[in-house]
Tab-separated table of C-alpha atoms and ligand atoms in Angstrom:
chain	number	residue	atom	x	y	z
A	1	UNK	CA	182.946	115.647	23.725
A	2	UNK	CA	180.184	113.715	23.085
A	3	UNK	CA	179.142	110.427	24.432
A	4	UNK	CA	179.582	107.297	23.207
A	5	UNK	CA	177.070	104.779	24.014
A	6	UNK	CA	176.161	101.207	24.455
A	7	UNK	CA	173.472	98.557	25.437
A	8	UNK	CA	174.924	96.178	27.064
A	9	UNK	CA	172.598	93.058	28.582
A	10	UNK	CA	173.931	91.494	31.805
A	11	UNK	CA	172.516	88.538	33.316
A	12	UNK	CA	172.018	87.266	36.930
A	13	UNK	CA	172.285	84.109	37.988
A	14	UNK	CA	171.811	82.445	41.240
A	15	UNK	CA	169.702	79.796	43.405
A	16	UNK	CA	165.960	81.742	44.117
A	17	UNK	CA	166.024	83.524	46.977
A	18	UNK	CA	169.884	85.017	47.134
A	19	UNK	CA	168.602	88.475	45.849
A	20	UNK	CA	168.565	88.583	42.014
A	21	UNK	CA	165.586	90.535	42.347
A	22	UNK	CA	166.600	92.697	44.816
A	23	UNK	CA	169.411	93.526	43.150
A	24	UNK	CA	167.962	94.603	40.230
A	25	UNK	CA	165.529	96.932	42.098
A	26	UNK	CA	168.095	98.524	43.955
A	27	UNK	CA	170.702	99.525	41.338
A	28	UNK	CA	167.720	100.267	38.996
A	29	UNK	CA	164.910	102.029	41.278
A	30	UNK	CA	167.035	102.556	44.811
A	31	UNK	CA	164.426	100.084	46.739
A	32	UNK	CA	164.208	97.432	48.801
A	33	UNK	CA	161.461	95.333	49.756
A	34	UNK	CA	162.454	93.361	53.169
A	35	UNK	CA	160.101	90.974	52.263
A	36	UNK	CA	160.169	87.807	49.957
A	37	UNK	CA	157.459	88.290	47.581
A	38	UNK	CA	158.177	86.360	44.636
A	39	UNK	CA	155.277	87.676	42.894
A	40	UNK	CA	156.358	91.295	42.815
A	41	UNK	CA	160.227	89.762	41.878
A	42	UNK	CA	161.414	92.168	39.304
A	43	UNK	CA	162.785	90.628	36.612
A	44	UNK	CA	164.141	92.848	34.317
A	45	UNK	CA	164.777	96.577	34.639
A	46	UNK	CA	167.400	99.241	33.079
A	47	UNK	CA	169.546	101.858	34.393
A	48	UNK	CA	172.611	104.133	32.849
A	49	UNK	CA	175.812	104.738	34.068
A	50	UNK	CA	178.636	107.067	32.693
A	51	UNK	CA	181.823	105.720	32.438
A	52	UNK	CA	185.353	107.735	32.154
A	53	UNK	CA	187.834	105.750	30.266
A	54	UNK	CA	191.024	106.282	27.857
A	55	UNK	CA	189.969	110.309	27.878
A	56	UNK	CA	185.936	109.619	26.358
A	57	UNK	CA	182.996	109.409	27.967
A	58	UNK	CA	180.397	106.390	27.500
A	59	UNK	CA	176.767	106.424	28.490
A	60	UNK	CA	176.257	102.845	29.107
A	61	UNK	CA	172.501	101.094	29.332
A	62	UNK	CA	172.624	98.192	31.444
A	63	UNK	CA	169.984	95.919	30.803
A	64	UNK	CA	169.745	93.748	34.300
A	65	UNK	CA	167.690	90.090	33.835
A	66	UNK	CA	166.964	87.917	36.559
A	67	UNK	CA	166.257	83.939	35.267
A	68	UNK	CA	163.393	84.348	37.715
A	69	UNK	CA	161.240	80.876	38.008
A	70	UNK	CA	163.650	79.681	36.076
A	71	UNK	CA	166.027	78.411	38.887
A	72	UNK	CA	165.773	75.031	38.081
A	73	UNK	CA	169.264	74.381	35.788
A	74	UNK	CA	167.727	72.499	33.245
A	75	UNK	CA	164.982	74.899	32.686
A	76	UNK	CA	166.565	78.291	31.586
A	77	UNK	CA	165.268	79.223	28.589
A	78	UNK	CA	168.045	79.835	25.621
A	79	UNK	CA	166.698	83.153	24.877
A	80	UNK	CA	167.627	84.075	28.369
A	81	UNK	CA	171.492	83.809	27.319
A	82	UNK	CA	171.134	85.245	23.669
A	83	UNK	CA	173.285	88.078	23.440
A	84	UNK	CA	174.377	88.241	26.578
A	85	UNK	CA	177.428	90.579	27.021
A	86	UNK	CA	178.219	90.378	30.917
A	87	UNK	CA	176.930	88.367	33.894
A	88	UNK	CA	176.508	88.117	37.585
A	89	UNK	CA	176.857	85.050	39.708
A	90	UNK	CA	175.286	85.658	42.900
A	91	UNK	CA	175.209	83.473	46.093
A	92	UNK	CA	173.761	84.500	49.753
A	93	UNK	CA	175.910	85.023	53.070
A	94	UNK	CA	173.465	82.504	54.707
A	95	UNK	CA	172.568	79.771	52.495
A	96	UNK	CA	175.444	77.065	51.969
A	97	UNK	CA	173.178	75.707	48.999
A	98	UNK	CA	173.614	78.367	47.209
A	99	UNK	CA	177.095	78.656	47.122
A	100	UNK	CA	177.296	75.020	46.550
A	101	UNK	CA	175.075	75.546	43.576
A	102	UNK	CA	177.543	78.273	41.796
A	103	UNK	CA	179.270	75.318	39.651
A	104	UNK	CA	176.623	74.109	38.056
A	105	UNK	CA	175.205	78.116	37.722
A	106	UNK	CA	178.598	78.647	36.077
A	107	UNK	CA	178.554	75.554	33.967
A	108	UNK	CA	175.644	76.292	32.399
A	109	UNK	CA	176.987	79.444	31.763
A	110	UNK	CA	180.066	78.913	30.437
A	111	UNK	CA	178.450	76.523	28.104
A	112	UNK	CA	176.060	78.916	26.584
A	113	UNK	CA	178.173	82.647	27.206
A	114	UNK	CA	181.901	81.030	27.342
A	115	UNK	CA	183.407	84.267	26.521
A	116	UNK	CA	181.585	87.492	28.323
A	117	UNK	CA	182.626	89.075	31.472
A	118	UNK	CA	181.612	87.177	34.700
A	119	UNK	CA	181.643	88.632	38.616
A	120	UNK	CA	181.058	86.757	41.555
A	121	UNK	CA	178.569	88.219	44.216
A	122	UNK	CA	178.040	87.314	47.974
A	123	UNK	CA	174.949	89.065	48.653
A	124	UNK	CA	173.250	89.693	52.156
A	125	UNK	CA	177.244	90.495	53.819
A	126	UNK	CA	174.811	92.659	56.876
A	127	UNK	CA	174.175	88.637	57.846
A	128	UNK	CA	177.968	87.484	57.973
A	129	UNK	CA	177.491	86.545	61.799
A	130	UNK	CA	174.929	83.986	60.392
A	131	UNK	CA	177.042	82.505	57.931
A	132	UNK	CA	178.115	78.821	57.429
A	133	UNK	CA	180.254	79.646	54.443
A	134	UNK	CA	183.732	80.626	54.936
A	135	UNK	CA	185.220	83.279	53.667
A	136	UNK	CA	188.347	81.190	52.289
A	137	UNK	CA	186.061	79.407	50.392
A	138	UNK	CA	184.548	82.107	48.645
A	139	UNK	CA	188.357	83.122	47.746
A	140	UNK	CA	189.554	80.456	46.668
A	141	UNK	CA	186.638	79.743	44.317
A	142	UNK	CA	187.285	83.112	43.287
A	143	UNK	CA	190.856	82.558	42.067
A	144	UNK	CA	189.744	79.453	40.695
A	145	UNK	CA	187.501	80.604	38.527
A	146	UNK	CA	189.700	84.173	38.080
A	147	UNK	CA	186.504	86.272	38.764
A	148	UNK	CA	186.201	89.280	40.770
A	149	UNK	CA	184.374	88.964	44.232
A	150	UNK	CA	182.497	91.440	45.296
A	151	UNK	CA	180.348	90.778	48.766
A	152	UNK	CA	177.502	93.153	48.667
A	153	UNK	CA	174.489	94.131	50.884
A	154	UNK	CA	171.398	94.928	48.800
A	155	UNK	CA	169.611	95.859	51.850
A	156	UNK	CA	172.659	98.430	53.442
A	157	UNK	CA	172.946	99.431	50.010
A	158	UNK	CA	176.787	98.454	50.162
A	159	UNK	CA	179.213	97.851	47.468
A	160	UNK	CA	176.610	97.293	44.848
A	161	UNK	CA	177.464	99.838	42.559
A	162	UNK	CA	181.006	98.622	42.397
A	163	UNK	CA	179.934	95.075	40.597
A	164	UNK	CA	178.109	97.580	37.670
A	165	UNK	CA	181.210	99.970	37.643
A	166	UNK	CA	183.659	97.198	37.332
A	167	UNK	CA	181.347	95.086	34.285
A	168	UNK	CA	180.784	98.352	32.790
A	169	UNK	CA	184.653	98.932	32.032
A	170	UNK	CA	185.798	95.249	31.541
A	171	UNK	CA	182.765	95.371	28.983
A	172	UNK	CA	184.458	98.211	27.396
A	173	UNK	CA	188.398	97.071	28.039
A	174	UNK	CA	187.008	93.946	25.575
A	175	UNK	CA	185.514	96.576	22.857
B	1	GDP	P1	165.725	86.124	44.310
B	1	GDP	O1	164.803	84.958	44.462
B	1	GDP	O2	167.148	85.695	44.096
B	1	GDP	O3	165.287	87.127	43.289
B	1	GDP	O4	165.740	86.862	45.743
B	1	GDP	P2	164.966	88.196	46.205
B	1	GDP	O5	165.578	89.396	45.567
B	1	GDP	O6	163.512	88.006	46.018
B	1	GDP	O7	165.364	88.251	47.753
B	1	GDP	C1	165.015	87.204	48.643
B	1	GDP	C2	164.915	87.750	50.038
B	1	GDP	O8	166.188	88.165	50.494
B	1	GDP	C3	163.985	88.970	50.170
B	1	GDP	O9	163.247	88.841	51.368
B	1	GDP	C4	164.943	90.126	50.253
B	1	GDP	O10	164.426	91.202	50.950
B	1	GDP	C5	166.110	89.484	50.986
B	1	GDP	N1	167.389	90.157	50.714
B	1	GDP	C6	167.869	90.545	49.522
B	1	GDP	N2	169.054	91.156	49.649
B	1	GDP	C7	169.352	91.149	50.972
B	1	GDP	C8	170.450	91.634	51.756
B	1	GDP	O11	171.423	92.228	51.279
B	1	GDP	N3	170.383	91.410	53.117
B	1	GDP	C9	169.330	90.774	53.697
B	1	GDP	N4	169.381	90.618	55.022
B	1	GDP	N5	168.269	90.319	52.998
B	1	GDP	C10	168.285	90.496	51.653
């Protein structure tokens, strides 16, 4: 059977430094740069993943944006939001600022994409030992909010591909 397939443009959104970046250059080119360079940030990049569901088969294009330099919250541009059709709400295992920043991440969002598929990501999980943030916390937000957590490692390469898996079909459930 043939594939069916779809563009679909996800956001990521987070304080600078959690891994936006880095996430979009591992799931996209399978790299990691150890070191924070916001110069060679990527900020956009594709990459297609096949999805089984209901008996077809989808070819899916991912379109991954980072609001690079544009972490301050009154700042993101509106085009950055047009058409959005999924997003990604990342914090980091060892910066309590940036968890503490994921209301007003998801206010803004809610405000300008009330109605598209949202995740929750704790990002750098190969630091827990460092961490100030609880992991209670980061659940109950979760249920609060009725998003999916997923803590990830962009640098172990663990569990990322599971947050793109899981938008990919809740993108398509809606469809
Ligand atoms: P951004 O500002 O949110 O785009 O953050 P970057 O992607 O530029 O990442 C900031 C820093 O965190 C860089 O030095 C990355 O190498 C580092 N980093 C990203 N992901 C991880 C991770 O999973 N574990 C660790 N230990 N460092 C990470």
């Amino acid at each position: 059977m043939d594939d069916i397939e779809h563009d679909v443009k996800i956001l990521i959104l987070g304080s600078g430094g959690v891994g936006k970046s880095s996430i979009i250059r591992r799931y996209c080119l399978n790299q990691y740069i150890p070191v924070y360079k916001k110069t060679i940030g990527v900020q956009y990049n594709e990459a297609d993943i096949h999805v089984q569901m209901d008996g077809s088969n989808y070819q899916i294009k991912l379109l991954l944006y980072d609001a690079a330099g544009q972490e301050d919250f009154n700042n993101v541009s509106e085009q950055y939001f047009r058409d959005a059709q999924a997003a990604i709400l990342v914090f980091s295992t060892i910066d309590r600022g940036s968890f503490d920043s994921l209301r007003r991440w998801k206010r803004l969002l809610d405000k300008s994409c009330p109605n598209i598929p949202k995740v929750l990501v704790q990002n750098k999980v190969d630091l827990i030992q460092n961490s100030c943030i609880k992991p209670e916390e980061v659940e109950s937000l979760s249920m609060e909010w009725n998003m999916k957590l997923y803590r990830v490692s962009v640098k172990d390469d663990f569990n990322l591909k599971n947050v793109f898996q899981y938008l990919s079909e809740v993108f398509l459930a809606g469809k």
